[in-house]
Structures are given as C-alpha cells and as structure tokens.
CSV table of C-alpha atoms in Angstrom, one decimal:
chain,number,residue,atom,x,y,z
A,27,MET,CA,0.1,15.7,-54.0
A,28,LYS,CA,-0.6,19.4,-51.6
A,29,LEU,CA,-3.7,17.2,-51.1
A,30,ARG,CA,-2.5,14.5,-49.7
A,31,VAL,CA,-0.5,16.3,-47.9
A,32,LEU,CA,-2.7,18.5,-45.8
A,33,MET,CA,-4.8,14.8,-45.0
A,34,VAL,CA,-0.7,13.3,-43.6
A,35,SER,CA,-1.5,16.6,-41.7
A,36,ALA,CA,-4.9,16.1,-40.1
A,37,LEU,CA,-4.7,13.1,-39.6
A,38,LEU,CA,-1.3,13.5,-37.6
A,39,ALA,CA,-2.3,16.6,-35.7
A,40,THR,CA,-5.7,14.6,-34.4
A,41,ALA,CA,-3.5,11.5,-33.4
A,42,SER,CA,-1.4,14.0,-31.0
A,43,LEU,CA,-5.2,15.3,-30.3
A,44,ASN,CA,-6.1,12.1,-29.0
A,45,ALA,CA,-2.8,11.6,-27.2
A,46,GLN,CA,-3.3,14.3,-25.1
A,47,ALA,CA,-6.9,13.3,-24.8
A,48,SER,CA,-6.1,9.9,-22.8
A,49,GLU,CA,-3.2,11.3,-21.4
A,50,HIS,CA,-4.4,11.4,-17.7
A,51,PRO,CA,-4.5,15.4,-16.3
A,52,ALA,CA,-1.4,16.5,-14.4
A,53,TRP,CA,-2.1,16.7,-10.5
A,54,SER,CA,0.5,17.8,-7.7
A,55,TYR,CA,0.6,18.5,-4.1
A,56,ASP,CA,1.2,22.4,-4.5
A,57,GLY,CA,-0.3,25.3,-6.4
A,58,ASN,CA,-3.3,25.0,-9.5
A,59,GLY,CA,-3.2,21.6,-8.8
A,60,SER,CA,-2.8,20.7,-5.1
A,61,PRO,CA,-5.8,18.7,-3.4
A,62,GLU,CA,-8.5,21.7,-3.1
A,63,HIS,CA,-7.9,21.8,-7.1
A,64,TRP,CA,-8.3,17.8,-8.1
A,65,ALA,CA,-12.1,18.3,-9.0
A,66,GLU,CA,-11.4,21.1,-11.2
A,67,LEU,CA,-8.4,19.7,-13.5
A,68,SER,CA,-10.6,16.6,-15.2
A,69,PRO,CA,-14.3,15.4,-14.9
A,70,GLU,CA,-12.7,12.2,-14.3
A,71,TYR,CA,-11.2,13.4,-11.2
A,72,SER,CA,-14.9,14.6,-9.4
A,73,GLN,CA,-15.3,12.0,-7.0
A,74,CYS,CA,-12.3,13.9,-5.6
A,75,GLN,CA,-15.0,16.1,-4.5
A,76,THR,CA,-18.0,15.0,-5.0
A,77,GLY,CA,-17.8,10.8,-2.9
A,78,ALA,CA,-19.1,10.7,0.3
A,79,ASN,CA,-16.6,7.6,1.5
A,80,GLN,CA,-12.5,9.9,0.8
A,81,SER,CA,-9.7,9.1,2.4
A,82,PRO,CA,-7.7,9.7,4.4
A,83,ILE,CA,-9.6,9.9,7.1
A,84,ASN,CA,-8.9,10.3,11.3
A,85,ILE,CA,-9.2,7.5,13.4
A,86,THR,CA,-11.4,8.2,16.5
A,87,ALA,CA,-14.2,6.1,18.1
A,88,ALA,CA,-14.2,2.4,16.8
A,89,LEU,CA,-16.2,-0.3,16.8
A,90,LYS,CA,-15.3,-3.0,18.8
A,91,THR,CA,-15.3,-6.3,16.8
A,92,ASN,CA,-14.7,-9.6,16.4
A,93,LEU,CA,-11.7,-8.8,13.5
A,94,GLU,CA,-10.3,-11.9,12.0
A,95,PRO,CA,-6.4,-12.2,12.4
A,96,LEU,CA,-4.2,-9.9,9.4
A,97,ASN,CA,-3.5,-12.5,7.4
A,98,LEU,CA,-0.3,-11.4,5.0
A,99,ARG,CA,2.4,-13.6,3.0
A,100,PHE,CA,5.4,-12.3,2.2
A,101,MET,CA,8.2,-13.4,0.0
A,102,GLU,CA,12.0,-11.7,-0.5
A,103,LEU,CA,12.0,-11.1,-4.3
A,104,PRO,CA,14.5,-7.8,-5.9
A,105,LEU,CA,11.7,-4.7,-6.0
A,106,LYS,CA,11.8,-2.0,-8.3
A,107,GLU,CA,11.9,1.3,-7.4
A,108,VAL,CA,10.1,4.6,-9.3
A,109,ASN,CA,10.2,8.2,-8.8
A,110,ASN,CA,6.7,9.2,-10.7
A,111,GLY,CA,7.5,12.1,-8.7
A,112,HIS,CA,4.6,12.3,-6.2
A,113,THR,CA,6.2,9.3,-3.7
A,114,ILE,CA,8.9,6.9,-4.0
A,115,GLN,CA,7.5,3.3,-4.9
A,116,VAL,CA,8.4,0.3,-5.1
A,117,ALA,CA,6.4,-2.7,-7.6
A,118,ASP,CA,6.2,-5.9,-6.3
A,119,LYS,CA,3.8,-8.2,-7.9
A,120,GLY,CA,6.2,-11.5,-6.7
A,121,GLY,CA,3.9,-13.1,-5.0
A,122,ASP,CA,3.3,-11.3,-1.6
A,123,ILE,CA,-0.9,-12.3,-0.3
A,124,LEU,CA,-2.9,-10.9,1.8
A,125,THR,CA,-6.4,-12.8,2.1
A,126,LEU,CA,-9.2,-10.8,3.3
A,127,ASP,CA,-12.8,-11.3,3.6
A,128,ASN,CA,-12.0,-15.3,2.0
A,129,GLN,CA,-10.4,-13.6,-1.0
A,130,THR,CA,-7.1,-13.3,-1.8
A,131,PHE,CA,-5.5,-9.9,-2.3
A,132,GLU,CA,-1.7,-9.4,-4.9
A,133,LEU,CA,0.1,-6.6,-3.6
A,134,GLN,CA,0.8,-4.1,-6.8
A,135,GLN,CA,2.9,-2.0,-4.9
A,136,PHE,CA,3.8,0.0,-1.9
A,137,HIS,CA,4.1,3.9,-1.7
A,138,PHE,CA,5.2,6.2,0.9
A,139,HIS,CA,3.9,10.2,2.3
A,140,THR,CA,5.5,12.5,4.3
A,141,PRO,CA,3.8,13.1,6.9
A,142,SER,CA,0.8,10.5,7.1
A,143,GLU,CA,-2.2,11.4,5.6
A,144,ASN,CA,-4.6,9.4,8.0
A,145,THR,CA,-4.4,10.2,10.8
A,146,ILE,CA,-4.8,8.3,14.6
A,147,GLU,CA,-6.5,10.6,17.5
A,148,GLY,CA,-5.7,13.4,15.9
A,149,ARG,CA,-2.2,13.0,15.5
A,150,SER,CA,0.2,12.9,12.3
A,151,PHE,CA,3.1,10.8,11.9
A,152,PRO,CA,6.3,11.6,10.6
A,153,LEU,CA,5.5,8.9,7.9
A,154,GLU,CA,2.9,6.7,6.0
A,155,ALA,CA,3.8,3.5,4.1
A,156,HIS,CA,0.7,2.0,1.8
A,157,PHE,CA,0.7,-1.6,0.5
A,158,VAL,CA,-1.6,-1.7,-2.5
A,159,HIS,CA,-3.2,-5.0,-2.8
A,160,GLN,CA,-5.6,-6.2,-6.0
A,161,ASN,CA,-7.8,-9.3,-6.3
A,162,ALA,CA,-9.4,-11.1,-9.2
A,163,THR,CA,-12.6,-8.3,-10.2
A,164,GLY,CA,-10.0,-5.4,-9.5
A,165,GLU,CA,-10.8,-4.4,-5.5
A,166,ILE,CA,-8.6,-3.1,-4.2
A,167,ALA,CA,-7.1,-3.2,-0.5
A,168,VAL,CA,-4.5,-1.2,1.4
A,169,VAL,CA,-2.8,-1.4,4.0
A,170,ALA,CA,-1.3,1.5,5.9
A,171,VAL,CA,2.2,1.2,8.5
A,172,MET,CA,2.5,4.4,10.4
A,173,PHE,CA,6.3,4.9,10.9
A,174,ARG,CA,6.7,7.3,14.6
A,175,PRO,CA,10.6,8.6,15.1
A,176,GLY,CA,12.9,6.5,16.3
A,177,GLU,CA,15.7,4.2,15.5
A,178,GLU,CA,16.4,3.8,11.9
A,179,ASN,CA,14.7,1.5,10.3
A,180,LYS,CA,16.9,-1.4,8.9
A,181,GLU,CA,14.5,-2.3,5.6
A,182,LEU,CA,13.9,1.1,5.1
A,183,SER,CA,17.0,1.7,4.7
A,184,LYS,CA,18.3,-0.6,2.4
A,185,LEU,CA,15.5,1.1,0.2
A,186,TRP,CA,16.4,4.1,0.3
A,187,GLN,CA,20.1,2.9,-0.6
A,188,HIS,CA,18.0,2.8,-4.0
A,189,MET,CA,15.5,5.9,-4.3
A,190,PRO,CA,15.7,7.8,-8.1
A,191,ALA,CA,16.6,10.9,-6.8
A,192,SER,CA,14.4,12.4,-9.8
A,193,ALA,CA,10.8,12.1,-11.2
A,194,GLY,CA,10.6,10.0,-13.9
A,195,SER,CA,13.6,7.6,-12.8
A,196,GLU,CA,13.9,4.5,-11.8
A,197,THR,CA,16.1,1.9,-9.7
A,198,ALA,CA,16.1,-1.7,-10.1
A,199,ILE,CA,17.0,-3.1,-6.1
A,200,SER,CA,19.3,-6.3,-6.0
A,201,GLN,CA,19.0,-7.2,-2.6
A,202,LYS,CA,16.2,-8.6,-1.0
A,203,ILE,CA,13.9,-6.3,1.2
A,204,ASP,CA,12.1,-8.1,4.2
A,205,LEU,CA,8.9,-6.9,3.9
A,206,LYS,CA,8.4,-8.3,7.6
A,207,GLY,CA,10.4,-5.8,9.1
A,208,LEU,CA,8.0,-3.2,7.7
A,209,PHE,CA,5.6,-4.3,9.6
A,210,PRO,CA,5.1,-4.2,13.2
A,211,LYS,CA,5.0,-7.3,15.6
A,212,GLU,CA,1.6,-6.9,17.1
A,213,MET,CA,-0.6,-7.0,13.5
A,214,SER,CA,-4.0,-5.5,14.9
A,215,TYR,CA,-5.8,-2.9,12.8
A,216,TYR,CA,-8.1,-0.4,11.6
A,217,ARG,CA,-11.0,-1.0,8.7
A,218,PHE,CA,-13.2,1.0,7.3
A,219,SER,CA,-14.2,1.7,3.4
A,220,GLY,CA,-12.8,4.7,1.1
A,221,SER,CA,-10.9,6.0,-1.0
A,222,LEU,CA,-8.0,5.5,-3.4
A,223,THR,CA,-6.1,8.9,-2.4
A,224,THR,CA,-4.6,10.0,-5.0
A,225,PRO,CA,-6.6,11.5,-8.9
A,226,PRO,CA,-9.7,9.9,-9.8
A,227,CYS,CA,-9.9,9.4,-5.7
A,228,THR,CA,-12.4,6.1,-6.8
A,229,GLU,CA,-14.1,4.7,-4.0
A,230,GLY,CA,-14.9,1.6,-2.9
A,231,VAL,CA,-11.3,1.0,-1.7
A,232,ARG,CA,-10.7,-1.7,2.1
A,233,TRP,CA,-8.8,0.3,4.1
A,234,ILE,CA,-6.7,-1.1,7.0
A,235,VAL,CA,-4.3,1.1,8.9
A,236,MET,CA,-2.1,-0.7,11.1
A,237,LYS,CA,-2.0,0.4,14.5
A,238,GLN,CA,0.6,-0.2,16.4
A,239,PRO,CA,4.2,2.1,14.0
A,240,VAL,CA,6.9,1.3,13.4
A,241,THR,CA,10.2,2.9,13.5
A,242,VAL,CA,11.2,5.2,11.4
A,243,SER,CA,14.9,8.1,11.7
A,244,GLU,CA,14.6,11.8,11.6
A,245,GLN,CA,17.0,11.1,9.0
A,246,GLN,CA,15.2,8.6,6.9
A,247,VAL,CA,12.4,10.7,6.8
A,248,LYS,CA,14.0,14.1,6.0
A,249,GLN,CA,16.3,11.6,2.8
A,250,PHE,CA,12.0,10.9,1.8
A,251,ALA,CA,11.7,14.7,1.9
A,252,ALA,CA,14.6,16.4,0.6
A,253,VAL,CA,14.1,14.0,-2.6
A,254,MET,CA,10.3,14.8,-2.9
A,255,ARG,CA,11.2,18.1,-2.3
A,256,HIS,CA,7.0,19.0,-0.5
A,257,PRO,CA,5.1,18.0,1.5
A,258,ASN,CA,3.3,14.1,-0.1
A,259,ASN,CA,-0.1,14.0,1.8
A,260,ARG,CA,-3.5,14.0,1.3
A,261,PRO,CA,-5.6,16.3,4.0
A,262,VAL,CA,-7.7,14.5,5.7
A,263,GLN,CA,-11.3,14.3,4.1
A,264,PRO,CA,-14.8,14.0,6.4
A,265,ALA,CA,-16.0,10.7,7.5
A,266,HIS,CA,-19.8,11.2,6.7
A,267,GLY,CA,-21.0,8.7,9.1
A,268,ARG,CA,-18.7,5.9,8.3
A,269,VAL,CA,-18.0,3.4,10.8
A,270,VAL,CA,-14.9,2.4,11.6
A,271,VAL,CA,-14.0,-0.9,13.4
A,272,GLU,CA,-11.5,-2.6,15.0
C-alpha cells in the first residue's frame, strides 16, 4: 500500500512539474520581467534579444513605392473584451478580413498600448491599436493605428464602457462596434517586416502602420492607463537596415 501511495505521489508531482513547464514564463513591462529582461526569462523568448527584425521601430526615411490600396472588410458583431494583465484585448473572429499580397488574413484580436510602441519620425503618440490578423498558414499581419490628442473617439468609448478593471477578467460587449471608427478616413500606410512586440517576439510579421492618426480624448487615455497601472509599450528596437516602404 505504501509503495502504491508513493507511486501515485510521484506521478502527481511529475504531472505538476510538466504543467508548470508548459506554462509560458511570466513577463511584464517593469521590474525583473521588463522588456530588457525578456530574453533572460526563457529560451522561448531568445528572439527578443537576438532577433534582427524586431518591433516596434521608429519609422523614418520611408522608400516611396506603389503600395496596393489597403483592403479591409469589417463586420459589426458583438465582441468579447479581456484584461490579460498586459493590455485590453478584444477577441474578434467574426469575419473581419484583410487582403494582402493576394492572401486572406482574418482578424483574430485587437489590443492597445500607451504610449505608442512604434514612433513616426521620432514622434510618440498617447495610444496605439494593433489589429492582429492571421492567414490560413498561420502567418501574421498587424495593422497599427495611432491615436492623437483630440476629440473623444465614439467607438473607443463603447469599448471603454466594458473595460475589465482587473487582470484575468473579461466582459461581453452587447452593442455592436463599428471598427471603421477606429481607422482614419485616409488609408495610406507604411509597411515593413518585423516581429511580435511581446514575448516570444516571433519575427516574420507583416507590419502595416497607418500614416494618419485618429483622435482620442485625454480622458480616454487616462481611463486606459488607470486600468493598466503602468505604461505597456515595448521600447523602439534597432532597424538593422530594414527598409520601410510607403
């Protein structure tokens, strides 16, 4: 009987260790888990330090080309909003589509950073939204929108009404959100190759950064910052000779 108890205990201990090993190491934006330490937290995060095409970047000296018009299709559907401790993320798998490079990328989620992660000619913005899309083979394309100080953003207000205040909590958004209200009317953009801006900092991400910002009120920025309790932006990374096109 004692041997059986010991065997069961050993199995439970092994299962517990395996479960812990399978969990992603904790990271943050400050303290020992801050961006400069991400690569030290796990071998999975090594690209955060060794990668040559990391994001975000300072967009400057863009090469003028004939970029194809940005092709976005939006559906007005109820969404789910999550506070994951790093940002406010809105889950969206309702058929919102980005067509890029003759491929279809479906919107998976969008989230926010304050202050902005990318900068344009050295200019930072109080808020940046990332719309994360994925194609059938798992490749990622991120469309980034900057917010400048100004009038209250009506669609953002709808999201902020449901903003979960504590990490790990989520809320369903009953009213429909018109995502077009989170995008500028003039849809010119910059494009470059980069990475995820959070661990594991995976590279090969197609980045689209809208040239024109939309407005956000000072109160809306303060409301988001109060829930986050700290800035949630990764510092600008070296371009390493990357070409930004416009």
